[in-house]
mmCIF file of C-alpha atoms and ligand atoms in Angstrom:
data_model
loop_
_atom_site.group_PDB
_atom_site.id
_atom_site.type_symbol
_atom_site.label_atom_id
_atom_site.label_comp_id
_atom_site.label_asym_id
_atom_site.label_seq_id
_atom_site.Cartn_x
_atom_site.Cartn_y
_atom_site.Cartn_z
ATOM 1 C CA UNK A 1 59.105 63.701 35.338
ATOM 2 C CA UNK A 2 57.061 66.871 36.742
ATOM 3 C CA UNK A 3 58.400 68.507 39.753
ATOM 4 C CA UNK A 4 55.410 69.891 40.670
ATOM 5 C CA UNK A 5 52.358 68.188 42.866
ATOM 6 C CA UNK A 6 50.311 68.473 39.718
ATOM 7 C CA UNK A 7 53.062 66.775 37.179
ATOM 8 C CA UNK A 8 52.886 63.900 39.695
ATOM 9 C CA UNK A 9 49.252 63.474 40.081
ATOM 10 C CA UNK A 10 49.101 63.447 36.419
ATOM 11 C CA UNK A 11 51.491 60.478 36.511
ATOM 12 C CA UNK A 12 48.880 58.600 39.223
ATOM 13 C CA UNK A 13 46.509 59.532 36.684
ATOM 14 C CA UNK A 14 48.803 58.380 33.637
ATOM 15 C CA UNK A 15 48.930 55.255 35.997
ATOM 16 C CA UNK A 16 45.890 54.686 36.439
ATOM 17 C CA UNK A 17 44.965 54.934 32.280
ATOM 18 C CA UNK A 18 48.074 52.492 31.638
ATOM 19 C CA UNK A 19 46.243 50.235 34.556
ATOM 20 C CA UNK A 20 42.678 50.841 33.007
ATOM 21 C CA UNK A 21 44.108 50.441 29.605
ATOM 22 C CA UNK A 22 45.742 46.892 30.533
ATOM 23 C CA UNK A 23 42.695 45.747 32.330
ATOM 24 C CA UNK A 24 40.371 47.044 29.385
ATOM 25 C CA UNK A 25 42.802 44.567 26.986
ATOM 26 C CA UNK A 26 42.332 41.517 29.380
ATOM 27 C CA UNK A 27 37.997 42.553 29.429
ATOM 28 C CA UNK A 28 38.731 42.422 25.884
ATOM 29 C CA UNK A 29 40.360 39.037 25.807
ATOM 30 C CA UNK A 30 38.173 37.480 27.969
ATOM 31 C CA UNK A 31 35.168 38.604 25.603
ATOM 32 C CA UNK A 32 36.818 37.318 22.673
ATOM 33 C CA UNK A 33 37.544 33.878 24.690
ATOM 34 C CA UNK A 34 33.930 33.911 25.502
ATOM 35 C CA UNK A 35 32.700 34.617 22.220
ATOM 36 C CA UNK A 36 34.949 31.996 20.663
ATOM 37 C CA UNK A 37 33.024 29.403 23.609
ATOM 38 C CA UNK A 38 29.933 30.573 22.521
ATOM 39 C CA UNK A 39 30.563 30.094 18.694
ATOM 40 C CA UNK A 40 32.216 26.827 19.366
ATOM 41 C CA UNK A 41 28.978 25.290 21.358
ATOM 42 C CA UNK A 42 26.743 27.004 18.904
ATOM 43 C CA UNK A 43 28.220 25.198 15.647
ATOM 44 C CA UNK A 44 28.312 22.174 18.414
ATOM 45 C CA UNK A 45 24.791 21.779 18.693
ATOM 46 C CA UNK A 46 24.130 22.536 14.847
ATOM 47 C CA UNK A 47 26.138 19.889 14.087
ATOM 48 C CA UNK A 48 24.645 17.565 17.124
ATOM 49 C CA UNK A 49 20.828 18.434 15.795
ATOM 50 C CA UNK A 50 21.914 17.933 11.702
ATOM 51 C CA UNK A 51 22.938 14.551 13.031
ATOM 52 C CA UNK A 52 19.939 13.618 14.986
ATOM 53 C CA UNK A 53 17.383 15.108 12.032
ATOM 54 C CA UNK A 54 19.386 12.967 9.707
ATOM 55 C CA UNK A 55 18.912 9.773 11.578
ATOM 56 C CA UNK A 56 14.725 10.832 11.790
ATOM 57 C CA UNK A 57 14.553 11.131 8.161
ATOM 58 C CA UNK A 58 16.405 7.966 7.530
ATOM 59 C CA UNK A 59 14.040 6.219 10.426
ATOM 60 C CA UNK A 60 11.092 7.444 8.894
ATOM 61 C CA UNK A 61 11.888 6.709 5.300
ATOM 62 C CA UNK A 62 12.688 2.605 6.138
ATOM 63 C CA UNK A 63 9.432 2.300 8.210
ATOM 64 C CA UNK A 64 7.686 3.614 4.732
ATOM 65 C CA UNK A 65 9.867 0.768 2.664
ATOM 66 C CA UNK A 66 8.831 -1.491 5.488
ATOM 67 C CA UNK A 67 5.478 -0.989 5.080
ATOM 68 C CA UNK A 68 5.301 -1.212 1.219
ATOM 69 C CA UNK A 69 7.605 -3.755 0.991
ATOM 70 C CA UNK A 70 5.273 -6.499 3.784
ATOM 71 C CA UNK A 71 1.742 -5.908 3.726
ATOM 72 C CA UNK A 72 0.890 -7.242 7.299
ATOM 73 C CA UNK A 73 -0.693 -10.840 7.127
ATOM 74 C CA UNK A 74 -2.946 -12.342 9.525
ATOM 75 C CA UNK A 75 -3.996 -9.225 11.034
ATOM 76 C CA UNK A 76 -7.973 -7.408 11.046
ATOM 77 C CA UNK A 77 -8.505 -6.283 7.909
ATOM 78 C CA UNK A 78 -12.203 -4.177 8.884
ATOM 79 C CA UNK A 79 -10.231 -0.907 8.863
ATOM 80 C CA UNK A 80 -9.369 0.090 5.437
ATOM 81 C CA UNK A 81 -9.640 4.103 5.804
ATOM 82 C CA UNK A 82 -7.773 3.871 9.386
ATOM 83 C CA UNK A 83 -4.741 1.741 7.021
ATOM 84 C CA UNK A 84 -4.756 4.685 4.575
ATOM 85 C CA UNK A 85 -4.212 7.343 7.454
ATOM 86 C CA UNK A 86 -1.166 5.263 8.952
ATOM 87 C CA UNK A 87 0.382 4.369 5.341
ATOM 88 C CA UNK A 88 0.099 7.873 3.212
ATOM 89 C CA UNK A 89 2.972 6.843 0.938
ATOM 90 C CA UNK A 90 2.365 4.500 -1.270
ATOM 91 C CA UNK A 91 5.394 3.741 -3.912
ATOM 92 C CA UNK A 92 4.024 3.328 -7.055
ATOM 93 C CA UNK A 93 4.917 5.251 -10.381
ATOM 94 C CA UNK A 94 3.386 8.649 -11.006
ATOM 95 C CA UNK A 95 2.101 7.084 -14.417
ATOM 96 C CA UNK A 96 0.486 4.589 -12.711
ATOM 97 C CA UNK A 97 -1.064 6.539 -10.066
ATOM 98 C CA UNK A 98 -2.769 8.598 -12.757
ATOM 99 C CA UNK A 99 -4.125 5.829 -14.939
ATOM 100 C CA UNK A 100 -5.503 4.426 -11.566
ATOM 101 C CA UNK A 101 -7.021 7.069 -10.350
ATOM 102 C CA UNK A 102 -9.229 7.942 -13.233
ATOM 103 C CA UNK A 103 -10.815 3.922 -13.684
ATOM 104 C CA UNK A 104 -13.004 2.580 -11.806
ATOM 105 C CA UNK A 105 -12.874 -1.103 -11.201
ATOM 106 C CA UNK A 106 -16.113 -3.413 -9.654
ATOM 107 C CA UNK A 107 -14.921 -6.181 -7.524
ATOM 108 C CA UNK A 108 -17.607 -8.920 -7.188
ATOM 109 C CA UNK A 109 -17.110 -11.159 -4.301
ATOM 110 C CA UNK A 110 -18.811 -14.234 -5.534
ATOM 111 C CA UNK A 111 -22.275 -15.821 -4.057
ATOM 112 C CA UNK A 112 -23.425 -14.888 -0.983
ATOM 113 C CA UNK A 113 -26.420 -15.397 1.400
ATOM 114 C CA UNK A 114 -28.307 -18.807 0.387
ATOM 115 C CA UNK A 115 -26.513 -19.001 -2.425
ATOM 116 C CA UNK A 116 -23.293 -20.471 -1.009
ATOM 117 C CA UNK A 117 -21.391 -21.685 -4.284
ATOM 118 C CA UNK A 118 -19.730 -24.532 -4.056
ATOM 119 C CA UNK A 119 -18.111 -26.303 -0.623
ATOM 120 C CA UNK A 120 -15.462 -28.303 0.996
ATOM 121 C CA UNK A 121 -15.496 -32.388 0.773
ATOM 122 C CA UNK A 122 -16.810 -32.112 4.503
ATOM 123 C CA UNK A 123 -19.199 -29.435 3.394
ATOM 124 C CA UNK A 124 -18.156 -26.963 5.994
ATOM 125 C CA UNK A 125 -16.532 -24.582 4.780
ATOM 126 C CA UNK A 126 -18.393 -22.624 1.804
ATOM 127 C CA UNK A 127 -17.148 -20.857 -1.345
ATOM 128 C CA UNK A 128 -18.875 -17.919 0.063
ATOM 129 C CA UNK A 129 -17.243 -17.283 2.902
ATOM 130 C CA UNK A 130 -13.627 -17.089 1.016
ATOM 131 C CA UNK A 131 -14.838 -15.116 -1.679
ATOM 132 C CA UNK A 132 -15.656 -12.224 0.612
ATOM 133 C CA UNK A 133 -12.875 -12.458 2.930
ATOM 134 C CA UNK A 134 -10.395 -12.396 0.023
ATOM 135 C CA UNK A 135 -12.911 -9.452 -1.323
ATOM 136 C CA UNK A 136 -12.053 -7.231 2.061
ATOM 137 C CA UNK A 137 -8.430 -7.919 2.417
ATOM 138 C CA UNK A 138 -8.638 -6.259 -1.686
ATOM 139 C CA UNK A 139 -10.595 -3.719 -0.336
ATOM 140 C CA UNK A 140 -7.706 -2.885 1.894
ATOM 141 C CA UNK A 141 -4.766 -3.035 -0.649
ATOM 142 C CA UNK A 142 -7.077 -1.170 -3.206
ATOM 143 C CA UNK A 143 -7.761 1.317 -0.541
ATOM 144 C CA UNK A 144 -3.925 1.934 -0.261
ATOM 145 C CA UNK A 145 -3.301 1.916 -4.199
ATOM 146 C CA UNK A 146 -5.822 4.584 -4.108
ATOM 147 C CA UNK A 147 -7.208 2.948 -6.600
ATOM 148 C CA UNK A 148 -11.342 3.745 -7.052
ATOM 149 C CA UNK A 149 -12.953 0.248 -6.362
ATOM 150 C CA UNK A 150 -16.898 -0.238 -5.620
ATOM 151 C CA UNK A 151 -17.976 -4.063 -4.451
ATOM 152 C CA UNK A 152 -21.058 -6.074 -5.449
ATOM 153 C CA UNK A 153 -21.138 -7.271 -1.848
ATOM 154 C CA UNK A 154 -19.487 -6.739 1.965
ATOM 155 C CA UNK A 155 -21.362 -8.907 3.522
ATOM 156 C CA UNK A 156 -23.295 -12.472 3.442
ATOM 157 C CA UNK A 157 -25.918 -10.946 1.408
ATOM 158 C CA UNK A 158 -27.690 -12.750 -1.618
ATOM 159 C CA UNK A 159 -26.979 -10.461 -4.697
ATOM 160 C CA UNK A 160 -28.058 -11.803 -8.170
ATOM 161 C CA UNK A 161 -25.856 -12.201 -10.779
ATOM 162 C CA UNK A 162 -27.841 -9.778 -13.257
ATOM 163 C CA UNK A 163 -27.976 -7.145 -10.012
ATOM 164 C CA UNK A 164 -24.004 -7.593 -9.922
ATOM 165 C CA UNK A 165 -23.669 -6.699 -13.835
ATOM 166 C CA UNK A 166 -25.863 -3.731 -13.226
ATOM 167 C CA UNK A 167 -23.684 -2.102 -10.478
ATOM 168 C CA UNK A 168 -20.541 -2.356 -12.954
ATOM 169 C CA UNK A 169 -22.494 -0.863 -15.663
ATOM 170 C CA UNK A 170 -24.240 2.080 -13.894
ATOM 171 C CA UNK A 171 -20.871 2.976 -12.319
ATOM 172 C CA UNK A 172 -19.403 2.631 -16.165
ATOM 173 C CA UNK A 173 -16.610 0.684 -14.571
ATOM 174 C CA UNK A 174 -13.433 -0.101 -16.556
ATOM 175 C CA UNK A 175 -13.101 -3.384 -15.358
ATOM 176 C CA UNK A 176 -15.258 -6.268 -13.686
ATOM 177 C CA UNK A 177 -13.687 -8.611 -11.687
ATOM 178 C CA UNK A 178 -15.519 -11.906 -9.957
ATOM 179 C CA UNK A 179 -13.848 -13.785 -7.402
ATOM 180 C CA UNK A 180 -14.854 -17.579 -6.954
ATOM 181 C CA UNK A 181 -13.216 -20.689 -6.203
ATOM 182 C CA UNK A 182 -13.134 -24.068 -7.252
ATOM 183 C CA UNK A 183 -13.907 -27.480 -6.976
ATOM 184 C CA UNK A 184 -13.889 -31.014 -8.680
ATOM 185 C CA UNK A 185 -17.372 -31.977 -10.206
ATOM 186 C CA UNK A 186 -16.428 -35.710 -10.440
ATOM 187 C CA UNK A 187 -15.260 -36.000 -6.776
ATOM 188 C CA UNK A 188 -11.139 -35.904 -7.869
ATOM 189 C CA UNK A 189 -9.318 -34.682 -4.988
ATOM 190 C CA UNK A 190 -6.013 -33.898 -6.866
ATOM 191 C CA UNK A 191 -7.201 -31.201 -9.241
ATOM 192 C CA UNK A 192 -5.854 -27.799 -7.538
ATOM 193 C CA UNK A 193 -4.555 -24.691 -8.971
ATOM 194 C CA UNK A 194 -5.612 -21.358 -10.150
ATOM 195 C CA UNK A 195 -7.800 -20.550 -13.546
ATOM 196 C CA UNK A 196 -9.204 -17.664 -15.298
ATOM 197 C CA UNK A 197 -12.125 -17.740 -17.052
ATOM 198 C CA UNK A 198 -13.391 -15.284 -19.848
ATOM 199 C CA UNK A 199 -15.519 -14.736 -22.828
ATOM 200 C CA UNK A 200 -15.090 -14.099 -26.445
ATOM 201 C CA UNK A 201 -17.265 -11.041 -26.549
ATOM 202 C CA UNK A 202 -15.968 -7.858 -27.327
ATOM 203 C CA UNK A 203 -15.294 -5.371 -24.942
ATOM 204 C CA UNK A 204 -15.857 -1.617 -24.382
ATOM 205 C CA UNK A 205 -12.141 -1.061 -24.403
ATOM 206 C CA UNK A 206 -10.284 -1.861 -27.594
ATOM 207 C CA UNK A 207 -6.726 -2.180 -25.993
ATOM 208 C CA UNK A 208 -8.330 -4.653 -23.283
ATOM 209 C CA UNK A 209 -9.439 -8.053 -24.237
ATOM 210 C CA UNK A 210 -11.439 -10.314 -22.070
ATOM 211 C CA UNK A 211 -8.686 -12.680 -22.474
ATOM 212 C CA UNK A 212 -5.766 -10.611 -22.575
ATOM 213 C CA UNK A 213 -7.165 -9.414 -18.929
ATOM 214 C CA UNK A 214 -7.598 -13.168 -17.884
ATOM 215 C CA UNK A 215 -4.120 -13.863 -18.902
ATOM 216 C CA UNK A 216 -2.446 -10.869 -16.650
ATOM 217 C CA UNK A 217 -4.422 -11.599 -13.540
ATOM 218 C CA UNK A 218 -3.646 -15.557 -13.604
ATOM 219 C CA UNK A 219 0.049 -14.888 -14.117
ATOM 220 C CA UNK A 220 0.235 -12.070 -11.095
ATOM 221 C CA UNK A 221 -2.054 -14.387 -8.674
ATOM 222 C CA UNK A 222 0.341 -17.130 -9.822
ATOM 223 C CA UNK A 223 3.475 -15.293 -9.137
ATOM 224 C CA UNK A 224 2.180 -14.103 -5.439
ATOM 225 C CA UNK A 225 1.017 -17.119 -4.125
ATOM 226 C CA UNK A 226 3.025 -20.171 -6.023
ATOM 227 C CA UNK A 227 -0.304 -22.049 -6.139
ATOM 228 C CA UNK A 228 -0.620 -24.505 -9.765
ATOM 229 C CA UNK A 229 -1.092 -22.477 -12.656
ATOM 230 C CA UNK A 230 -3.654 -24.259 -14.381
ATOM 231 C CA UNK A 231 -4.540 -21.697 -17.444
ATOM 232 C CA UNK A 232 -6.959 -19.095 -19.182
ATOM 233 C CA UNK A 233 -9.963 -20.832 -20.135
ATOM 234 C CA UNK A 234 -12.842 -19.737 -22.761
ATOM 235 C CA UNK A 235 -16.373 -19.939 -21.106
ATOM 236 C CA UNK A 236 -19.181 -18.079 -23.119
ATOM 237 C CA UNK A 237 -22.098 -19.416 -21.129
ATOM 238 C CA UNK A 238 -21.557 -17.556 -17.746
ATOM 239 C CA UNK A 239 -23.958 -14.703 -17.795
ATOM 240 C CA UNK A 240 -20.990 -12.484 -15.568
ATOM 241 C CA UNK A 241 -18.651 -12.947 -18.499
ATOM 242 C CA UNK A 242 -21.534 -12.589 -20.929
ATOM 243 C CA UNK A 243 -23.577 -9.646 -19.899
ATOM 244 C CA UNK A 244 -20.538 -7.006 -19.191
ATOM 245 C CA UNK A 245 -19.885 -4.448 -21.630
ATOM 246 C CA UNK A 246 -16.383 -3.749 -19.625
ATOM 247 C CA UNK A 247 -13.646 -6.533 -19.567
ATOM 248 C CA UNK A 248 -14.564 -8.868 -17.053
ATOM 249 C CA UNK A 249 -12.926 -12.230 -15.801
ATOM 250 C CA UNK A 250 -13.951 -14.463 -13.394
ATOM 251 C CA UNK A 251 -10.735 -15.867 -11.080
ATOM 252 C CA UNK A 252 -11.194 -18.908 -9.817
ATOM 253 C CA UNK A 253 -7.756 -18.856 -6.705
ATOM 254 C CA UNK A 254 -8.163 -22.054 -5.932
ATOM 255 C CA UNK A 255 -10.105 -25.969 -5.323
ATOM 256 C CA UNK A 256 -11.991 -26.303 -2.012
ATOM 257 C CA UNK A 257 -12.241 -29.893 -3.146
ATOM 258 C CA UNK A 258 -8.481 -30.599 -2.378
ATOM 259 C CA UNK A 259 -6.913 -30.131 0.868
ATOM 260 C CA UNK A 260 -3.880 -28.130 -0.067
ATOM 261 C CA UNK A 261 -5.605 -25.710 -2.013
ATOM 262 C CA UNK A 262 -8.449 -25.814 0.737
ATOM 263 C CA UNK A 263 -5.470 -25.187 3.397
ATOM 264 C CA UNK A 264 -4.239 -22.282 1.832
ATOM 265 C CA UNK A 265 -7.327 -20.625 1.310
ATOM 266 C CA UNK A 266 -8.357 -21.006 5.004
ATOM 267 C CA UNK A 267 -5.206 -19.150 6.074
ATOM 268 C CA UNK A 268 -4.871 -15.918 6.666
ATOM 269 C CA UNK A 269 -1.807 -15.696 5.268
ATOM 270 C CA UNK A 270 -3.245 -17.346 1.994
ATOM 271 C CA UNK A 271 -6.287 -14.989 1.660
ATOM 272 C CA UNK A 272 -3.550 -12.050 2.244
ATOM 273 C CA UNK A 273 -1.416 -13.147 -0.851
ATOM 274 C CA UNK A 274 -4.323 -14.713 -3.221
ATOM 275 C CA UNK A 275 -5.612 -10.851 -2.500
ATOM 276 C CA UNK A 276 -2.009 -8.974 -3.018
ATOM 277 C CA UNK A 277 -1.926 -10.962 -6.451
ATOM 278 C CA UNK A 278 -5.539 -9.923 -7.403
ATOM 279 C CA UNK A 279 -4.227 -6.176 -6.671
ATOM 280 C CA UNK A 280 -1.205 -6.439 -8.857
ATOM 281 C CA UNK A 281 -2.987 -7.655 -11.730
ATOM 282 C CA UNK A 282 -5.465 -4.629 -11.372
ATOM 283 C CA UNK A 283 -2.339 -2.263 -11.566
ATOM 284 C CA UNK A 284 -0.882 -3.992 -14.574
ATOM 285 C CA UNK A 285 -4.346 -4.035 -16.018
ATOM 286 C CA UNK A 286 -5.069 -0.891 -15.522
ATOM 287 C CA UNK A 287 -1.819 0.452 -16.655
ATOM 288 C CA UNK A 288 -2.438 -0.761 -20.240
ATOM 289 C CA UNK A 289 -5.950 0.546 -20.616
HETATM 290 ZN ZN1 ZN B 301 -18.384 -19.629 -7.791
#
């Protein structure tokens, strides 16, 4: 106590700290409540986005399985490059990847122009026309691969067979590989399947045989499409087979002269998976070069 007016005003004043001081504790609080909110919502919304970015990645990496995993069927196949923008990833062993990159392979869709090859029993549909339709849904599934591939023909154009020989040589491809179909020469409607042909010549790759390469691309177009497996077959008087210095094989995917075989080549669907099976054999091949 101060008896004096100045001892009291100094207790106002000592009042008025005490009340400052308790009202400077509850600012304090309160800050310390807010900060707490603030740190709360902040780890919150880490957690929230860590959540959501999780769920994208996951998204994004089973569209990419997706893709790999079901090459679409049945749908255009004119835009190879575009198909390499929308599916960058492609899941195929670094090894492999190298060892494709670095060959070259010639795909020679076979015929073409007046030259139609052979034909259906009806005679309208022409060996031709699947050849190069099979030829540009490869392109496609090459083009993904990223696998370097150059093709005797696009288009309906007549391209000799010595002209086709020539291509793979200049561009010193590693491998050669003709696409034809089939038919019965003595008007049997039964015979159907999938052959290979090749010839006994050496080849400018001693790991790769002619046949050896004839044998892995029957057994992966086999495997893909479930059509006959008829065999590997010796032919030395095709000028193709004859001619290359690289190993070359000529696939014959199927018999226009029988109406399953005919069916399946006709199909989208068909063309899609007599081409996927072409593409894996090109891997395998190329992986043992
Ligand atoms: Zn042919």
């Amino acid at each position: 106590m101060f008896e004096n007016d100045l001892g009291i005003v100094e207790i106002v004043i000592l009042g008025n700290r005490n009340f400052r001081k308790v009202q400077s504790e509850k600012m304090e609080l309160k800050e310390w409540r807010r900060l707490a909110v603030q740190s709360v919502s902040l780890l919150l919304a880490v957690f929230v986005c860590c959540v959501c970015f999780g769920e994208q990645i996951q998204e994004s990496t089973e569209h990419v399985v997706h893709a790999e995993a079901a090459p679409q069927v049945g749908t255009d196949i004119g835009g190879a490059d575009k198909n390499q923008e929308v599916l960058p990833e492609i899941d195929i062993n670094e090894a492999g990847q190298d060892a494709a990159e670095e060959k070259i392979v010639v795909i020679d869709a076979g015929h073409g122009g007046m030259d139609e090859g052979t034909s259906s029993r009806n005679q309208k549909h022409y060996e031709k026309e699947y050849t190069l339709l099979i030829a540009k849904r490869l392109q496609k599934l090459m083009g993904e691969r990223g696998i370097r591939a150059y093709y005797t023909r696009m288009d309906d154009s007549l391209v000799t067979k010595k002209e086709r020989v020539k291509q793979a040589k200049k561009l010193e491809a590693d491998l050669l590989i003709s696409i034809h179909c089939n038919a019965s020469s003595i008007g049997d409607t039964t015979a159907n399947g999938m052959e290979t042909l090749y010839s006994a010549r050496k080849t400018d790759n001693a790991s790769m045989t002619n046949k050896k390469l004839a044998q892995i691309m029957l057994d992966e177009m086999v495997k893909e499409t479930g059509l006959r497996k008829r065999g590997v077959i010796k032919r030395d008087g095709l000028y193709v087979l004859n001619h290359a210095d690289m190993p070359a094989v000529i696939l014959e995917v199927g018999y226009m002269s029988n109406n399953k075989d005919l069916n399946y080549l006709r199909k989208a669907g068909g063309q899609q998976k007599i081409a996927q099976g072409i593409c894996n054999g090109i891997v395998k091949a190329l992986e043992e070069l």
